[in-house]
Short mmCIF file of C-alpha atoms in Angstrom, two decimals:
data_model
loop_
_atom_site.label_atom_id
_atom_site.label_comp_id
_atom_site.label_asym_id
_atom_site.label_seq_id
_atom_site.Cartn_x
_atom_site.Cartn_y
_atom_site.Cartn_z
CA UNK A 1 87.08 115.53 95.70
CA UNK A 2 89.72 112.45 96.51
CA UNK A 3 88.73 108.86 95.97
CA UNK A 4 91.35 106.40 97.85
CA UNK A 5 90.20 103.61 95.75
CA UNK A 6 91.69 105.25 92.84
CA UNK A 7 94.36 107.27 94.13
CA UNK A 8 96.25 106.05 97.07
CA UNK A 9 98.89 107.86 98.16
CA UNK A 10 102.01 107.11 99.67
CA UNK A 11 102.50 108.83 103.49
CA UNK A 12 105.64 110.36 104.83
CA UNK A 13 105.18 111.39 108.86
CA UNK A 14 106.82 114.07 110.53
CA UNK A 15 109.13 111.31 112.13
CA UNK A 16 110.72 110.23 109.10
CA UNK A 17 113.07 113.34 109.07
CA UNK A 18 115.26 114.90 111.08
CA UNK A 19 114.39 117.71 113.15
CA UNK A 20 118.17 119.43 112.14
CA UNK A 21 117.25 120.12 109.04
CA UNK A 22 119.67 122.37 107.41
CA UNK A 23 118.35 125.25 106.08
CA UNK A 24 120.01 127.22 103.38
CA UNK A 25 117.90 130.30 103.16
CA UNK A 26 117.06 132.59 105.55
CA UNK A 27 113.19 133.18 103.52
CA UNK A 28 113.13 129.07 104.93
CA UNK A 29 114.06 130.20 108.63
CA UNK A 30 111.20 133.14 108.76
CA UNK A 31 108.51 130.55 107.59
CA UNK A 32 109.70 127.27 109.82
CA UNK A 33 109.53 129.97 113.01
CA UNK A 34 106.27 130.70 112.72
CA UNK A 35 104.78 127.05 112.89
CA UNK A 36 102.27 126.33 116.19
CA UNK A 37 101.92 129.65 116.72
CA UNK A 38 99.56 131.09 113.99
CA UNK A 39 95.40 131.54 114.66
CA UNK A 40 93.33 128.91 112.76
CA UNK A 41 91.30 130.62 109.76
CA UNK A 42 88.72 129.44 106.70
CA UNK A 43 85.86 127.06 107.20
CA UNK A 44 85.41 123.54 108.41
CA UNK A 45 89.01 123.75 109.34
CA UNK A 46 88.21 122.62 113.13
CA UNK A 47 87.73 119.04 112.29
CA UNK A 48 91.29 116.80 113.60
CA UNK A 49 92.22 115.52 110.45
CA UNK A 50 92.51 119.50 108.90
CA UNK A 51 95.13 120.06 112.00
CA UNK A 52 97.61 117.34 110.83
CA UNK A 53 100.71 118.37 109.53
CA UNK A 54 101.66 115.97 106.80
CA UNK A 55 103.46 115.24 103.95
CA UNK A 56 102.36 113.84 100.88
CA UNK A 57 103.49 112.36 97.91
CA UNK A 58 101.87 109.73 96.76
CA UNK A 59 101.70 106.31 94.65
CA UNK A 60 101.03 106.04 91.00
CA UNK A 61 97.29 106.10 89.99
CA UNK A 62 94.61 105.58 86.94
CA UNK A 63 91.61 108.03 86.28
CA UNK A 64 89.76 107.01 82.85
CA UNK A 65 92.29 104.73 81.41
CA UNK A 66 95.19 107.45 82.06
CA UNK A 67 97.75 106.65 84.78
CA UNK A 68 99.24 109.68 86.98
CA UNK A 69 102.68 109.37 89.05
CA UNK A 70 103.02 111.45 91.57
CA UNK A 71 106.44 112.79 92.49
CA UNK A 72 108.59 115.66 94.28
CA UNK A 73 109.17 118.77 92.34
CA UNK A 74 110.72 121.74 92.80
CA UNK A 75 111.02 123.76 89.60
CA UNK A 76 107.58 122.02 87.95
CA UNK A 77 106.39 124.67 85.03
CA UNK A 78 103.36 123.64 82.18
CA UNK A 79 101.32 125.80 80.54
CA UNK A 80 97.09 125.03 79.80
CA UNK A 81 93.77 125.28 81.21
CA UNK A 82 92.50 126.08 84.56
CA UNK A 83 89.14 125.82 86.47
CA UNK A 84 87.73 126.34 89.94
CA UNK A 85 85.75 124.69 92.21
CA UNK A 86 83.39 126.54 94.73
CA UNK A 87 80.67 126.05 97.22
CA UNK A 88 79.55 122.67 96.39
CA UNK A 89 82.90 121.25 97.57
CA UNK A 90 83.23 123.52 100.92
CA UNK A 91 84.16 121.56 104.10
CA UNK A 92 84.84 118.19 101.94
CA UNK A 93 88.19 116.65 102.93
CA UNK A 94 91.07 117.05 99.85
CA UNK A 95 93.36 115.09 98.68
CA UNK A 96 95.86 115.35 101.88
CA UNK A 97 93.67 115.44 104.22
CA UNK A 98 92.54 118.95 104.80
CA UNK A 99 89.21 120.23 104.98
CA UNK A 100 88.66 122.35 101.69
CA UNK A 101 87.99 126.02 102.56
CA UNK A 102 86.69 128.06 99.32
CA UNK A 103 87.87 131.11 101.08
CA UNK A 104 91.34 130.44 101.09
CA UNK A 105 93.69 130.50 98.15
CA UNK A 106 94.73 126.62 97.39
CA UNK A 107 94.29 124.09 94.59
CA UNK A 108 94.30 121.06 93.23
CA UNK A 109 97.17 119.63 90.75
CA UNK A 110 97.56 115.60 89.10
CA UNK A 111 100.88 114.92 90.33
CA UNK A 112 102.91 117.73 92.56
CA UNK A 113 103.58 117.12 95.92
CA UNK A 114 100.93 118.19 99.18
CA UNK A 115 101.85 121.11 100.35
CA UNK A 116 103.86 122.74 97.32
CA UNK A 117 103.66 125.91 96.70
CA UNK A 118 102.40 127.40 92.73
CA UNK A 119 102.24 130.66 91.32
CA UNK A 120 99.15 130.77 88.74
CA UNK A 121 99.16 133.74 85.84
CA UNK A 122 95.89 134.23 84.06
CA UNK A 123 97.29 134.50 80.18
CA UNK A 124 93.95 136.00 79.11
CA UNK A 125 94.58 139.44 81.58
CA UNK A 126 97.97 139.28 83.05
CA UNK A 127 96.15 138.88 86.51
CA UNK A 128 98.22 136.20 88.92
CA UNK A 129 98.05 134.75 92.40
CA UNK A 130 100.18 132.47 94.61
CA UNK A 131 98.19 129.00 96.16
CA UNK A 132 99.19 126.28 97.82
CA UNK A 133 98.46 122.85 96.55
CA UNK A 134 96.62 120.63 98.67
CA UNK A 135 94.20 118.63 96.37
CA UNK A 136 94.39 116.22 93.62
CA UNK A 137 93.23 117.30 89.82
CA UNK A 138 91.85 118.08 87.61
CA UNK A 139 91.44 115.65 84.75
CA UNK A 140 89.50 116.55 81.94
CA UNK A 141 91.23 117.14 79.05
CA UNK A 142 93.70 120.21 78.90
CA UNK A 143 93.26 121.09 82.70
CA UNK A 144 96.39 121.85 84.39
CA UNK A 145 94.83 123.17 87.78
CA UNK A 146 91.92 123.43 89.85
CA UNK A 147 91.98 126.47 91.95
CA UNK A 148 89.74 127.31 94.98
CA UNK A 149 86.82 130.00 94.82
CA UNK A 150 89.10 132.72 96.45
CA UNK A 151 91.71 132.09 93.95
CA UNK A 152 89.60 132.23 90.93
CA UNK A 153 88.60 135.80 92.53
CA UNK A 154 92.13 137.10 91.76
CA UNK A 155 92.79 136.12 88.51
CA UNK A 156 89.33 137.16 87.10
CA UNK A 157 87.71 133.86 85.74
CA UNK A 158 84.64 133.11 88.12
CA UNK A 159 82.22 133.83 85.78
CA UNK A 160 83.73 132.45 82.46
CA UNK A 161 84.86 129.33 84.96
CA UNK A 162 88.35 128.90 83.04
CA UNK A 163 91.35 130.53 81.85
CA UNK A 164 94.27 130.01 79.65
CA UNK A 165 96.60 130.01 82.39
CA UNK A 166 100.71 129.35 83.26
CA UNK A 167 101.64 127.64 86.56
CA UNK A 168 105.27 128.17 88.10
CA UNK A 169 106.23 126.13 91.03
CA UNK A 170 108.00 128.04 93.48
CA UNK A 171 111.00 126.19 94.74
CA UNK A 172 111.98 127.78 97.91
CA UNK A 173 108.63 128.34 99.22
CA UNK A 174 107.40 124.54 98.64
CA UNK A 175 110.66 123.14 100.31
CA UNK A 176 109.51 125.59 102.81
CA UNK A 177 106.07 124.01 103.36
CA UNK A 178 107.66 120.48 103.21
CA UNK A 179 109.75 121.36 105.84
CA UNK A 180 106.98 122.58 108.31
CA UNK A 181 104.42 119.91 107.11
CA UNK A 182 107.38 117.19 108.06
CA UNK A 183 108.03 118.85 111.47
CA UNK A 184 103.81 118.75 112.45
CA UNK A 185 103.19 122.16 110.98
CA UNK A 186 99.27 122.04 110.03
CA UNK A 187 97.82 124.24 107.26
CA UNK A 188 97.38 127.23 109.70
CA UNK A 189 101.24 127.46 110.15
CA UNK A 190 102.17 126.80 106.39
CA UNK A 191 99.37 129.63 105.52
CA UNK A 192 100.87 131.81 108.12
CA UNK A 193 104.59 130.98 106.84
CA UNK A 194 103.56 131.38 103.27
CA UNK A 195 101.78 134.77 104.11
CA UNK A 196 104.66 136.11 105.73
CA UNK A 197 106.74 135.04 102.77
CA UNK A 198 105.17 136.46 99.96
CA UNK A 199 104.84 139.43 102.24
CA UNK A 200 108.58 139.84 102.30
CA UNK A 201 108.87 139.13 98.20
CA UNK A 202 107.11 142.33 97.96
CA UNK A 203 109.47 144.27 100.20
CA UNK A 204 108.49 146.41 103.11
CA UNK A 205 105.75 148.87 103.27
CA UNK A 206 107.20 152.60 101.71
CA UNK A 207 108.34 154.92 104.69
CA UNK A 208 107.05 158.57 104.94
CA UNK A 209 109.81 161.13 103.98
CA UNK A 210 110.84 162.76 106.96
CA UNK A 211 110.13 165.86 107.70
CA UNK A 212 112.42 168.78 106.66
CA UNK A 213 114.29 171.33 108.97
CA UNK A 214 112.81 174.45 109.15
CA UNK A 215 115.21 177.04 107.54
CA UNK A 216 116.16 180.02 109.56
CA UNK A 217 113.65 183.05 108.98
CA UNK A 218 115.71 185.53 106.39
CA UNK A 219 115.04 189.35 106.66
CA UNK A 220 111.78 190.51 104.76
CA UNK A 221 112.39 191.00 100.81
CA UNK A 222 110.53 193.49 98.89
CA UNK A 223 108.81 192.34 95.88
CA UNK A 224 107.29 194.46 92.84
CA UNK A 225 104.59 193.74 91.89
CA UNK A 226 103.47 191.36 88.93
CA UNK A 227 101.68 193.03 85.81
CA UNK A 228 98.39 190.62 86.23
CA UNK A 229 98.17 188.62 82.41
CA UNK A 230 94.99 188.80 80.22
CA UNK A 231 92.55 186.33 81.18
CA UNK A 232 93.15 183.15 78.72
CA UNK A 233 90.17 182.42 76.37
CA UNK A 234 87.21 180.58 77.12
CA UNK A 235 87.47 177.01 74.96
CA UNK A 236 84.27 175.00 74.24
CA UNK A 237 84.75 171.46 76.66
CA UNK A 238 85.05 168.59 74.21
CA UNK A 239 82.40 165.99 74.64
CA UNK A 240 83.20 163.04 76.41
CA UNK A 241 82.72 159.89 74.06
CA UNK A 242 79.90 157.48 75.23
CA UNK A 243 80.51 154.66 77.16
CA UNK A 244 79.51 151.41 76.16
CA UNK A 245 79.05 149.24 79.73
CA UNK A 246 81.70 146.07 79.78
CA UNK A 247 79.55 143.34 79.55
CA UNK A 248 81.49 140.07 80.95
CA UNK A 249 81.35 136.48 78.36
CA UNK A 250 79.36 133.83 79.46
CA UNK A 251 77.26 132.48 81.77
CA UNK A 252 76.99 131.12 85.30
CA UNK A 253 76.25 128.35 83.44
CA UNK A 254 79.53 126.81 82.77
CA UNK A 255 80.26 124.10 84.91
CA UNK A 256 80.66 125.50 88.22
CA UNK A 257 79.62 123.36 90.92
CA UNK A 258 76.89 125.91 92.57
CA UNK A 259 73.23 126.62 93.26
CA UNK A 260 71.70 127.93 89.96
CA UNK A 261 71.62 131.39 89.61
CA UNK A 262 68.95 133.88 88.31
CA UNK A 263 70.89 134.13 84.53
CA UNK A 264 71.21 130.30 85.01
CA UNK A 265 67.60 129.55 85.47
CA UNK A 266 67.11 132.11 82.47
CA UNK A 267 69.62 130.39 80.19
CA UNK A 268 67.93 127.25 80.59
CA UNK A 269 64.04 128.63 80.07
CA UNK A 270 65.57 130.15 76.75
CA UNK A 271 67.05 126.27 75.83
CA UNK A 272 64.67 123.59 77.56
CA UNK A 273 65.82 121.25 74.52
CA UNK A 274 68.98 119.90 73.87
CA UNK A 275 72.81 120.38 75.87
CA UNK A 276 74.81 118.50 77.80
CA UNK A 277 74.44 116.59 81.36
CA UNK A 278 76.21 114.79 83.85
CA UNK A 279 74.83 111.65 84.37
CA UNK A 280 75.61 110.00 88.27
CA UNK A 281 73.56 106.65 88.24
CA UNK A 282 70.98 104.56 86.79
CA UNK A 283 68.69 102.71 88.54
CA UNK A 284 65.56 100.55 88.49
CA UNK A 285 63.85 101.78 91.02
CA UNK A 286 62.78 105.67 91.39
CA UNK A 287 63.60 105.63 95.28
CA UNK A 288 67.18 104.51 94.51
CA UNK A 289 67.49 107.26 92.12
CA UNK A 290 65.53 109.88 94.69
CA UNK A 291 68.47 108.83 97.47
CA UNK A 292 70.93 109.78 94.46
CA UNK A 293 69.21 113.29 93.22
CA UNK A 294 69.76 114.27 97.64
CA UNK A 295 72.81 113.27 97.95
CA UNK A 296 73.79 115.51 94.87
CA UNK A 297 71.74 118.32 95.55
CA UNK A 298 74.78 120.36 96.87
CA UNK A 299 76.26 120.19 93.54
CA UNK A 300 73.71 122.03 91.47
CA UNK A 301 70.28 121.22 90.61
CA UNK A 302 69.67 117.40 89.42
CA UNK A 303 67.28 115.66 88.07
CA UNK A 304 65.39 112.52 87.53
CA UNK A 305 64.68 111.52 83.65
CA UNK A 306 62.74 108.24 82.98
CA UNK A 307 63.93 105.63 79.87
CA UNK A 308 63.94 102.37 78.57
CA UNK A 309 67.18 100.07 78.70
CA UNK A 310 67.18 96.82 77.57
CA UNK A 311 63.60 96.28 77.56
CA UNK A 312 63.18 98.08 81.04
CA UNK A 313 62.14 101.18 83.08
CA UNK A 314 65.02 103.11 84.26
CA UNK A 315 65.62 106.26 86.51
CA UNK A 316 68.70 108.17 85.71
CA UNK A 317 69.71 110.83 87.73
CA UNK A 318 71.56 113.86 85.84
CA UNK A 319 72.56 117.29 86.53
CA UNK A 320 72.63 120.26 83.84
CA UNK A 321 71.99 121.02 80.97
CA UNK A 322 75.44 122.77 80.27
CA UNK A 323 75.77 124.48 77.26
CA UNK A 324 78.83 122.87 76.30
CA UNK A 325 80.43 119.62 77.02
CA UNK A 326 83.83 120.87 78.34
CA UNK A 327 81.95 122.64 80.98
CA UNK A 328 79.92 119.69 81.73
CA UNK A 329 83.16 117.36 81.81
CA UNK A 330 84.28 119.78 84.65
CA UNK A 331 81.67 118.91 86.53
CA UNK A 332 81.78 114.84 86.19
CA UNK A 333 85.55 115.87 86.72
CA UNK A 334 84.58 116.72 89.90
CA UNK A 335 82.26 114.53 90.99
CA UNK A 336 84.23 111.47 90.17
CA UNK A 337 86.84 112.88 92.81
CA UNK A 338 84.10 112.89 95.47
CA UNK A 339 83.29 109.57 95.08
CA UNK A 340 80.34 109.19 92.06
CA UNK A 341 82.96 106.84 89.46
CA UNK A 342 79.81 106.35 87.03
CA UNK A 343 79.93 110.59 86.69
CA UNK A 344 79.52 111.06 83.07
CA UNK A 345 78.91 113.36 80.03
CA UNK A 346 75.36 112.82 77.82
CA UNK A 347 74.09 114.65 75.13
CA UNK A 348 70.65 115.38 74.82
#
């Protein structure tokens, strides 16, 4: 998901700042108390590097011709395209060093600060959630965000793998998080801090009315009684309308990097011709290309396709077909950030 090559990043250690850091809010106070003492959760997280609490910003950097500058934000607000990323990216280091855990709510953004704190509203349902950035991404064309597995989850867009989304940095939490990351607080005490946070946003949990005083007994009344009424006519029951079953849009088939489901495999029996691939590598020799198609089968399904280049045999190694190439760019997205810089879109 990070290459270093392309995107280096600057590194501030906890020692840089001061441990008397004022603190102007009392929200800031309730998440820097918690740090060292919350229980480590979410996969792959036991490795060292996933423990270290630091702070990054990071220097300027180029991803297909367009240069990125990273830089500290508070208030950051933009308004475009999300996607997620899922189980072929578990336990893979991010961007700041963490171990990425599909089962807890974080993402990936081109230039905010690691850890910084966004709120992401789904524009298509009105659904939202709250992550914590801690990757680098995305960068195909109209992306604004990457979210993790759990996070797509909340705001609804697994299966149609985007959403027309708007992201709202939140400013206190985030200078939170910097302040714990800066003091050695690993991503265990900024999820604990940032749990207990949004916990208090939503106010405490409603109190059961107490229970009234039992009024005296009063002497016995005497009461006439009621004429019984007519019983009410008998109406026909109106006929509930038929219900159509919701039927969700697409496919798994849209760029996700996961094993190939059942309505994948079907999608592609129905179009063996034609659509779009990623294509990793090249090579002259089927063996190189056979060490390629392993090293990518936790990504999807690839394949090897034999051609002619300049007069000789070649072995290209490509993963799809994708029914369109904005889902396919996701992946070579992606894959570029894990390392495969030749990741590319083909039509076939």
């Amino acid at each position: 998901m990070y290459d270093a090559g392309e995107m280096p990043l600057d590194l501030v250690s906890p020692r840089t700042t001061s441990l008397g850091l004022v603190r102007t809010c009392g929200a800031l106070l309730l998440m820097a108390s918690v740090a060292g003492c919350a229980s480590h959760r979410g996969a792959g997280g036991s490795g060292a590097g996933a423990q270290r609490g630091m702070y990054k910003v990071g220097a300027p950097y180029t991803i297909d011709g367009v240069t990125y500058t990273p830089m500290e934000e508070f208030t950051h607000a933009e308004t475009g395209i999300a996607s997620w990323y899922g189980p072929g990216f578990h336990g893979k280091y991010t961007a700041n060093g963490e171990v990425y855990d599909q089962s807890d709510k974080t993402a990936a953004h081109r230039t905010l600060q690691m850890p910084s704190v966004v709120r992401v509203t789904n524009l298509d349902n009105g659904r939202s959630t709250v992550v914590r950035v801690n990757d680098r991404g995305p960068y195909a064309r109209g992306r604004v965000i990457d979210v993790s597995r759990a996070a797509a989850e909340e705001l609804n867009m697994t299966h149609s793998g985007t959403a027309h989304v708007r992201i709202e940095q939140l400013g206190m939490e985030s200078q939170g998080l910097k302040d714990i990351a800066l003091n050695g607080g690993g991503p265990d005490e900024q999820r604990a801090a940032l749990d207990k946070f949004i916990a208090g946003r939503r106010g405490p949990p409603p109190v059961a009315a107490t229970a009234q005083a039992v009024p005296p007994p009063t002497p016995p009344v005497t009461v006439q009684p009621t004429p019984t009424p007519p019983p009410a006519p008998v109406l026909p029951t109106p006929r509930s309308p038929a219900v159509t079953p919701f039927v969700a849009s697409g496919t798994a088939g849209t760029g996700q990097a996961q094993p190939p489901t059942v309505a994948t495999l079907a999608s592609a029996a129905a179009h063996p011709v034609g659509g779009f691939y990623v294509q990793t590598g090249s090579f002259s020799t089927v063996g190189n290309a056979e060490r390629q198609r392993g090293l990518l089968a936790s990504y999807g399904s690839p394949e090897i396709s034999q051609a002619s280049s300049g007069g000789r045999e070649v072995y290209r190694v490509r993963l799809g077909p994708y029914t369109t190439s904005d889902a396919a760019g996701i992946v070579a997205d992606r894959l570029k950030r894990s390392g495969y810089g030749d990741a590319r879109v083909v039509a076939d």
